[in-house]
Tab-separated table of C-alpha atoms in Angstrom:
chain	number	residue	atom	x	y	z
A	1	UNK	CA	28.515	-11.979	-7.474
A	2	UNK	CA	27.688	-13.481	-4.104
A	3	UNK	CA	24.306	-15.224	-3.929
A	4	UNK	CA	22.289	-15.358	-0.754
A	5	UNK	CA	21.622	-18.802	0.676
A	6	UNK	CA	18.158	-19.894	1.853
A	7	UNK	CA	18.879	-18.910	5.456
A	8	UNK	CA	20.003	-15.431	4.451
A	9	UNK	CA	16.925	-15.038	2.268
A	10	UNK	CA	14.666	-15.922	5.190
A	11	UNK	CA	16.436	-13.446	7.458
A	12	UNK	CA	16.200	-10.808	4.709
A	13	UNK	CA	12.493	-11.475	4.306
A	14	UNK	CA	11.900	-11.152	8.034
A	15	UNK	CA	13.829	-7.873	8.036
A	16	UNK	CA	11.652	-6.483	5.244
A	17	UNK	CA	8.491	-7.521	7.065
A	18	UNK	CA	9.748	-6.001	10.300
A	19	UNK	CA	10.634	-2.735	8.568
A	20	UNK	CA	7.258	-2.573	6.839
A	21	UNK	CA	5.506	-3.279	10.109
A	22	UNK	CA	7.466	-0.565	11.877
A	23	UNK	CA	6.590	2.002	9.198
A	24	UNK	CA	2.888	1.124	9.369
A	25	UNK	CA	2.948	1.178	13.163
A	26	UNK	CA	4.685	4.557	13.182
A	27	UNK	CA	2.121	5.944	10.749
A	28	UNK	CA	-0.767	4.477	12.773
A	29	UNK	CA	0.493	5.864	16.068
A	30	UNK	CA	1.202	9.289	14.574
A	31	UNK	CA	-2.220	9.387	12.939
A	32	UNK	CA	-4.043	8.231	16.044
A	33	UNK	CA	-2.133	10.528	18.394
A	34	UNK	CA	-3.461	13.510	16.459
A	35	UNK	CA	-6.937	14.653	15.538
A	36	UNK	CA	-7.399	13.710	11.894
A	37	UNK	CA	-10.542	14.703	10.037
A	38	UNK	CA	-11.885	13.725	6.639
A	39	UNK	CA	-11.240	16.767	4.415
A	40	UNK	CA	-11.938	15.450	0.920
A	41	UNK	CA	-10.827	12.899	-1.629
A	42	UNK	CA	-7.902	12.534	-3.996
A	43	UNK	CA	-9.069	13.735	-7.408
A	44	UNK	CA	-5.833	13.936	-9.435
A	45	UNK	CA	-2.342	12.437	-9.314
A	46	UNK	CA	0.350	13.919	-11.551
A	47	UNK	CA	3.999	13.071	-12.110
A	48	UNK	CA	6.538	15.242	-13.926
A	49	UNK	CA	9.487	13.015	-14.841
A	50	UNK	CA	11.414	15.869	-16.524
A	51	UNK	CA	11.515	19.097	-14.539
A	52	UNK	CA	9.464	21.822	-16.292
A	53	UNK	CA	8.134	19.494	-19.006
A	54	UNK	CA	4.508	18.382	-19.268
A	55	UNK	CA	3.084	16.131	-16.583
A	56	UNK	CA	1.439	12.714	-16.746
A	57	UNK	CA	-1.978	12.219	-15.130
A	58	UNK	CA	-2.144	8.898	-13.277
A	59	UNK	CA	-4.789	6.670	-11.733
A	60	UNK	CA	-2.372	5.414	-9.065
A	61	UNK	CA	1.218	5.864	-7.897
A	62	UNK	CA	3.692	5.014	-5.158
A	63	UNK	CA	4.998	7.598	-2.715
A	64	UNK	CA	8.700	7.201	-1.963
A	65	UNK	CA	10.888	9.310	0.265
A	66	UNK	CA	12.089	11.584	-2.539
A	67	UNK	CA	9.127	11.629	-4.942
A	68	UNK	CA	6.171	9.990	-6.627
A	69	UNK	CA	6.936	6.855	-8.626
A	70	UNK	CA	4.987	5.379	-11.539
A	71	UNK	CA	6.403	2.180	-13.034
A	72	UNK	CA	10.076	3.075	-13.568
A	73	UNK	CA	9.504	6.833	-13.709
A	74	UNK	CA	10.271	9.097	-10.769
A	75	UNK	CA	8.998	12.634	-10.346
A	76	UNK	CA	11.479	15.318	-11.454
A	77	UNK	CA	14.426	12.925	-11.744
A	78	UNK	CA	15.413	14.329	-15.153
A	79	UNK	CA	16.442	17.916	-15.808
A	80	UNK	CA	17.610	20.000	-18.771
A	81	UNK	CA	21.042	21.662	-18.515
A	82	UNK	CA	22.096	24.333	-21.028
A	83	UNK	CA	25.471	24.887	-22.726
A	84	UNK	CA	26.591	27.083	-19.801
A	85	UNK	CA	25.901	24.306	-17.308
A	86	UNK	CA	22.803	25.951	-15.819
A	87	UNK	CA	19.510	24.157	-15.324
A	88	UNK	CA	16.701	25.254	-17.627
A	89	UNK	CA	13.041	25.669	-16.693
A	90	UNK	CA	9.861	27.117	-18.150
A	91	UNK	CA	11.074	30.519	-16.983
A	92	UNK	CA	13.779	30.546	-19.646
A	93	UNK	CA	12.236	28.137	-22.173
A	94	UNK	CA	8.402	28.237	-22.052
A	95	UNK	CA	8.205	25.676	-24.895
A	96	UNK	CA	9.327	23.018	-22.414
A	97	UNK	CA	5.655	22.649	-21.405
A	98	UNK	CA	5.004	21.189	-24.875
A	99	UNK	CA	7.351	18.238	-24.250
A	100	UNK	CA	5.274	15.230	-23.176
A	101	UNK	CA	6.902	12.367	-21.256
A	102	UNK	CA	5.959	8.701	-21.305
A	103	UNK	CA	7.401	5.275	-20.642
A	104	UNK	CA	7.615	2.102	-22.731
A	105	UNK	CA	5.549	-0.916	-21.685
A	106	UNK	CA	8.655	-2.739	-20.491
A	107	UNK	CA	9.662	0.295	-18.408
A	108	UNK	CA	13.123	0.458	-19.946
A	109	UNK	CA	12.827	3.775	-21.780
A	110	UNK	CA	11.688	7.292	-21.003
A	111	UNK	CA	9.776	8.651	-24.008
A	112	UNK	CA	9.695	12.322	-24.992
A	113	UNK	CA	7.310	13.727	-27.604
A	114	UNK	CA	6.942	17.288	-28.872
A	115	UNK	CA	5.229	18.991	-31.831
A	116	UNK	CA	6.912	18.204	-35.176
A	117	UNK	CA	9.532	16.004	-33.507
A	118	UNK	CA	10.145	12.259	-33.680
A	119	UNK	CA	9.717	10.404	-30.398
A	120	UNK	CA	12.897	10.333	-28.346
A	121	UNK	CA	13.677	7.114	-26.429
A	122	UNK	CA	16.065	7.468	-23.496
A	123	UNK	CA	17.279	4.387	-21.594
A	124	UNK	CA	16.211	4.750	-17.978
A	125	UNK	CA	19.063	2.542	-16.783
A	126	UNK	CA	21.621	3.758	-19.291
A	127	UNK	CA	25.403	3.670	-18.831
A	128	UNK	CA	26.153	5.224	-15.454
A	129	UNK	CA	29.888	5.802	-15.428
A	130	UNK	CA	31.827	8.630	-13.825
A	131	UNK	CA	32.770	10.074	-17.215
A	132	UNK	CA	29.230	11.236	-17.941
A	133	UNK	CA	28.428	12.685	-14.507
A	134	UNK	CA	27.644	16.408	-14.576
A	135	UNK	CA	27.817	18.795	-11.609
A	136	UNK	CA	25.500	21.816	-11.526
A	137	UNK	CA	23.374	23.919	-9.213
A	138	UNK	CA	19.615	23.850	-8.745
A	139	UNK	CA	18.958	27.149	-7.003
A	140	UNK	CA	21.231	27.035	-3.928
A	141	UNK	CA	21.840	23.281	-4.079
A	142	UNK	CA	24.784	21.499	-5.671
A	143	UNK	CA	23.483	18.498	-7.621
A	144	UNK	CA	24.738	15.782	-9.935
A	145	UNK	CA	23.256	13.842	-12.825
A	146	UNK	CA	24.175	11.512	-15.653
A	147	UNK	CA	24.258	13.037	-19.134
A	148	UNK	CA	21.741	11.035	-21.189
A	149	UNK	CA	23.794	11.327	-24.353
A	150	UNK	CA	24.194	13.019	-27.709
A	151	UNK	CA	20.884	11.908	-29.232
A	152	UNK	CA	18.924	13.492	-26.371
A	153	UNK	CA	21.068	16.641	-26.609
A	154	UNK	CA	20.400	17.001	-30.325
A	155	UNK	CA	16.662	16.399	-29.855
A	156	UNK	CA	16.312	19.010	-27.074
A	157	UNK	CA	18.554	21.538	-28.812
A	158	UNK	CA	16.523	21.208	-31.999
A	159	UNK	CA	13.143	21.621	-30.326
A	160	UNK	CA	14.183	24.421	-27.967
A	161	UNK	CA	16.269	26.083	-30.708
A	162	UNK	CA	19.189	26.390	-28.310
A	163	UNK	CA	22.451	24.522	-28.848
A	164	UNK	CA	23.955	22.418	-26.098
A	165	UNK	CA	20.804	21.527	-24.136
A	166	UNK	CA	21.496	18.247	-22.340
A	167	UNK	CA	19.082	15.837	-20.674
A	168	UNK	CA	20.448	14.800	-17.284
A	169	UNK	CA	19.189	11.971	-15.056
A	170	UNK	CA	19.502	11.580	-11.295
A	171	UNK	CA	20.100	7.840	-11.382
A	172	UNK	CA	19.855	5.654	-8.298
A	173	UNK	CA	23.616	5.616	-7.632
A	174	UNK	CA	23.762	9.412	-7.195
A	175	UNK	CA	22.989	11.366	-4.045
A	176	UNK	CA	19.644	12.947	-3.313
A	177	UNK	CA	19.433	16.305	-1.545
A	178	UNK	CA	18.398	16.690	2.103
A	179	UNK	CA	16.269	19.850	2.228
A	180	UNK	CA	17.042	20.376	5.909
A	181	UNK	CA	20.669	21.009	4.901
A	182	UNK	CA	19.823	23.493	2.142
A	183	UNK	CA	20.835	27.118	2.854
A	184	UNK	CA	17.674	29.143	3.418
A	185	UNK	CA	16.520	32.113	5.509
A	186	UNK	CA	14.432	29.553	7.410
A	187	UNK	CA	15.398	25.900	7.771
A	188	UNK	CA	12.943	23.674	5.906
A	189	UNK	CA	11.773	20.194	6.829
A	190	UNK	CA	13.731	17.862	9.040
A	191	UNK	CA	16.771	15.651	8.601
A	192	UNK	CA	16.069	12.928	6.050
A	193	UNK	CA	13.561	14.911	3.963
A	194	UNK	CA	15.050	14.107	0.564
A	195	UNK	CA	14.384	15.480	-2.908
A	196	UNK	CA	15.679	15.031	-6.444
A	197	UNK	CA	15.333	18.080	-8.727
A	198	UNK	CA	12.177	19.485	-7.104
A	199	UNK	CA	12.197	23.092	-5.908
A	200	UNK	CA	11.479	22.770	-2.183
A	201	UNK	CA	10.075	19.389	-1.160
A	202	UNK	CA	9.226	15.955	-2.519
A	203	UNK	CA	5.486	16.549	-3.074
A	204	UNK	CA	3.085	19.381	-3.805
A	205	UNK	CA	-0.670	19.477	-3.157
A	206	UNK	CA	-3.442	21.885	-4.165
A	207	UNK	CA	-7.116	21.961	-3.236
A	208	UNK	CA	-9.505	22.192	-6.187
A	209	UNK	CA	-11.549	24.711	-4.184
A	210	UNK	CA	-8.497	26.987	-4.057
A	211	UNK	CA	-8.312	27.001	-7.853
A	212	UNK	CA	-12.068	27.588	-8.091
A	213	UNK	CA	-11.736	30.544	-5.724
A	214	UNK	CA	-8.935	32.022	-7.836
A	215	UNK	CA	-10.791	31.487	-11.105
A	216	UNK	CA	-13.763	33.449	-9.781
A	217	UNK	CA	-11.426	36.449	-9.576
A	218	UNK	CA	-9.795	36.020	-12.992
A	219	UNK	CA	-11.136	37.377	-16.271
A	220	UNK	CA	-10.123	34.111	-17.968
A	221	UNK	CA	-10.077	30.922	-15.875
A	222	UNK	CA	-6.858	28.922	-15.810
A	223	UNK	CA	-6.131	25.229	-15.414
A	224	UNK	CA	-4.727	23.358	-12.455
A	225	UNK	CA	-1.907	22.483	-14.865
A	226	UNK	CA	-0.544	26.024	-14.442
A	227	UNK	CA	0.437	25.058	-10.891
A	228	UNK	CA	1.969	21.634	-11.622
A	229	UNK	CA	0.820	19.819	-8.444
A	230	UNK	CA	1.326	16.153	-7.646
A	231	UNK	CA	-1.995	15.894	-5.814
A	232	UNK	CA	-5.342	17.656	-6.249
A	233	UNK	CA	-7.915	17.268	-3.481
A	234	UNK	CA	-11.638	17.922	-3.875
A	235	UNK	CA	-14.174	18.514	-1.099
A	236	UNK	CA	-12.112	20.894	1.034
A	237	UNK	CA	-12.577	24.630	1.554
A	238	UNK	CA	-10.503	27.165	-0.401
A	239	UNK	CA	-6.913	27.232	0.883
A	240	UNK	CA	-7.708	24.866	3.757
A	241	UNK	CA	-4.545	22.978	2.755
A	242	UNK	CA	-2.424	25.850	4.093
A	243	UNK	CA	-3.201	24.684	7.639
A	244	UNK	CA	-2.893	20.909	7.238
A	245	UNK	CA	0.123	19.827	9.287
A	246	UNK	CA	-0.239	16.127	8.408
A	247	UNK	CA	-2.128	14.510	5.539
A	248	UNK	CA	-3.123	10.857	5.278
A	249	UNK	CA	-3.978	9.417	1.828
A	250	UNK	CA	-4.351	5.641	1.534
A	251	UNK	CA	-1.490	4.209	3.604
A	252	UNK	CA	0.670	7.303	3.020
A	253	UNK	CA	1.404	9.947	5.648
A	254	UNK	CA	2.611	13.355	4.449
A	255	UNK	CA	3.874	16.322	6.464
A	256	UNK	CA	3.626	20.057	5.715
A	257	UNK	CA	6.970	21.687	4.884
A	258	UNK	CA	5.938	25.101	3.555
A	259	UNK	CA	3.431	26.846	1.344
A	260	UNK	CA	4.319	27.104	-2.322
A	261	UNK	CA	5.532	30.584	-3.263
A	262	UNK	CA	4.586	31.130	-6.877
A	263	UNK	CA	6.598	32.554	-9.773
A	264	UNK	CA	6.519	33.223	-13.517
A	265	UNK	CA	5.976	29.516	-14.277
A	266	UNK	CA	2.280	29.872	-13.398
A	267	UNK	CA	1.816	32.521	-16.103
A	268	UNK	CA	2.800	30.161	-18.934
A	269	UNK	CA	-0.148	28.535	-20.697
A	270	UNK	CA	0.507	24.772	-20.292
A	271	UNK	CA	-1.167	23.996	-23.623
A	272	UNK	CA	0.603	26.600	-25.792
A	273	UNK	CA	3.772	27.638	-23.962
A	274	UNK	CA	2.767	31.313	-24.289
A	275	UNK	CA	3.016	33.699	-21.337
A	276	UNK	CA	-0.071	35.562	-20.162
A	277	UNK	CA	-0.003	39.226	-21.266
A	278	UNK	CA	-1.297	40.442	-17.891
A	279	UNK	CA	1.019	38.267	-15.818
A	280	UNK	CA	-1.929	36.254	-14.537
A	281	UNK	CA	-2.553	34.523	-12.240
A	282	UNK	CA	0.321	36.173	-10.300
A	283	UNK	CA	-1.205	39.651	-10.530
A	284	UNK	CA	-4.457	38.525	-8.924
A	285	UNK	CA	-2.821	36.202	-6.409
A	286	UNK	CA	-0.728	39.109	-5.126
A	287	UNK	CA	-3.921	40.960	-4.167
A	288	UNK	CA	-4.955	38.383	-1.572
A	289	UNK	CA	-2.466	35.546	-1.185
A	290	UNK	CA	0.612	37.202	0.294
A	291	UNK	CA	2.330	35.812	3.385
A	292	UNK	CA	2.253	37.166	6.905
A	293	UNK	CA	4.899	39.822	7.687
A	294	UNK	CA	6.845	37.402	9.889
A	295	UNK	CA	7.163	34.958	6.972
A	296	UNK	CA	8.657	37.516	4.545
A	297	UNK	CA	12.234	36.167	4.932
A	298	UNK	CA	11.035	32.865	3.442
A	299	UNK	CA	8.446	33.908	0.872
A	300	UNK	CA	9.521	37.504	0.140
A	301	UNK	CA	7.149	39.076	-2.435
A	302	UNK	CA	5.762	35.853	-3.932
A	303	UNK	CA	2.077	34.929	-3.535
A	304	UNK	CA	1.202	31.548	-2.058
A	305	UNK	CA	-0.782	28.766	-3.719
A	306	UNK	CA	-0.602	25.095	-2.694
A	307	UNK	CA	1.638	23.374	-0.174
A	308	UNK	CA	4.926	21.497	-0.250
A	309	UNK	CA	4.986	18.172	1.593
A	310	UNK	CA	7.513	15.648	2.872
A	311	UNK	CA	6.948	11.935	3.467
A	312	UNK	CA	6.609	10.382	6.911
A	313	UNK	CA	5.304	6.994	5.774
A	314	UNK	CA	5.390	5.716	2.199
A	315	UNK	CA	2.958	3.540	0.320
A	316	UNK	CA	0.495	3.520	-2.566
A	317	UNK	CA	-2.272	5.934	-3.462
A	318	UNK	CA	-5.064	5.935	-6.040
A	319	UNK	CA	-7.707	8.280	-7.381
A	320	UNK	CA	-10.729	8.395	-5.082
A	321	UNK	CA	-8.782	7.727	-1.877
A	322	UNK	CA	-10.236	9.640	1.093
A	323	UNK	CA	-7.981	12.401	2.369
A	324	UNK	CA	-7.600	13.010	6.098
A	325	UNK	CA	-5.784	15.943	7.601
A	326	UNK	CA	-4.649	17.204	10.967
A	327	UNK	CA	-4.190	20.905	11.641
A	328	UNK	CA	-2.576	20.550	15.070
């Protein structure tokens, strides 16, 4: 291993400072070149380390290009692959919502807990050799991941009652996906908008007022957990987030990619894993949250709730941060 000498370390430090300064300057100029208004405050931050498993509610987090980060956990950087090599979600296995993730104090292990199961510990920086790399598709995207091993496979297969379920990790030496290069009726995002195993973009935001508006129309109110957002904002008007082109939280600048077209996942009770008998909230959402005719190629027959976001400037956020938005 080659060690850097003092001179190289100084140059490296200056480069980091310069890069940080450039990012902050870019964010400042973009924010101040547009009309930003205070629209509310950040009320909830959630990370979902394993796609379709239960989320973790946080007091603070870091926003990176491809996802939220909390300690050594990244949002949706683990995924479950079945015996046929297909990725598994709540749509096929509703009981996945009962699997709760965590992390050890030293940050070395992902923890998974589920009813009547012993805690599973998975090394976050486990062996990353070519022999355990798996290739699979996430919707229209070709992705890779490292198989987390036999113990994780046995644990998942036992809980989900389905043989051959593997836990797969998008470790740091594997490629992310650029959403602007993903086949779609309408090109999403711009070059460099990266994701891991998320559906459409790195982040998802919902306004609390939007949920309140929906719950007024439902016979039985539902939880924000049904929608699995990363950010929940209070103080805004119902569905105001649809029109926010840029969002500033703390020192983070986010950009609108698309609205979130909703599916069967929202009908699964996040506390029990049981699907709603009346297909709610989809049934009600379809009565008033359908897209404009010109947007049908993108959203088709799915109702809209929440927005997908990409990162323009990264940084840290915390509960209570004021939220500014620009609709221009």
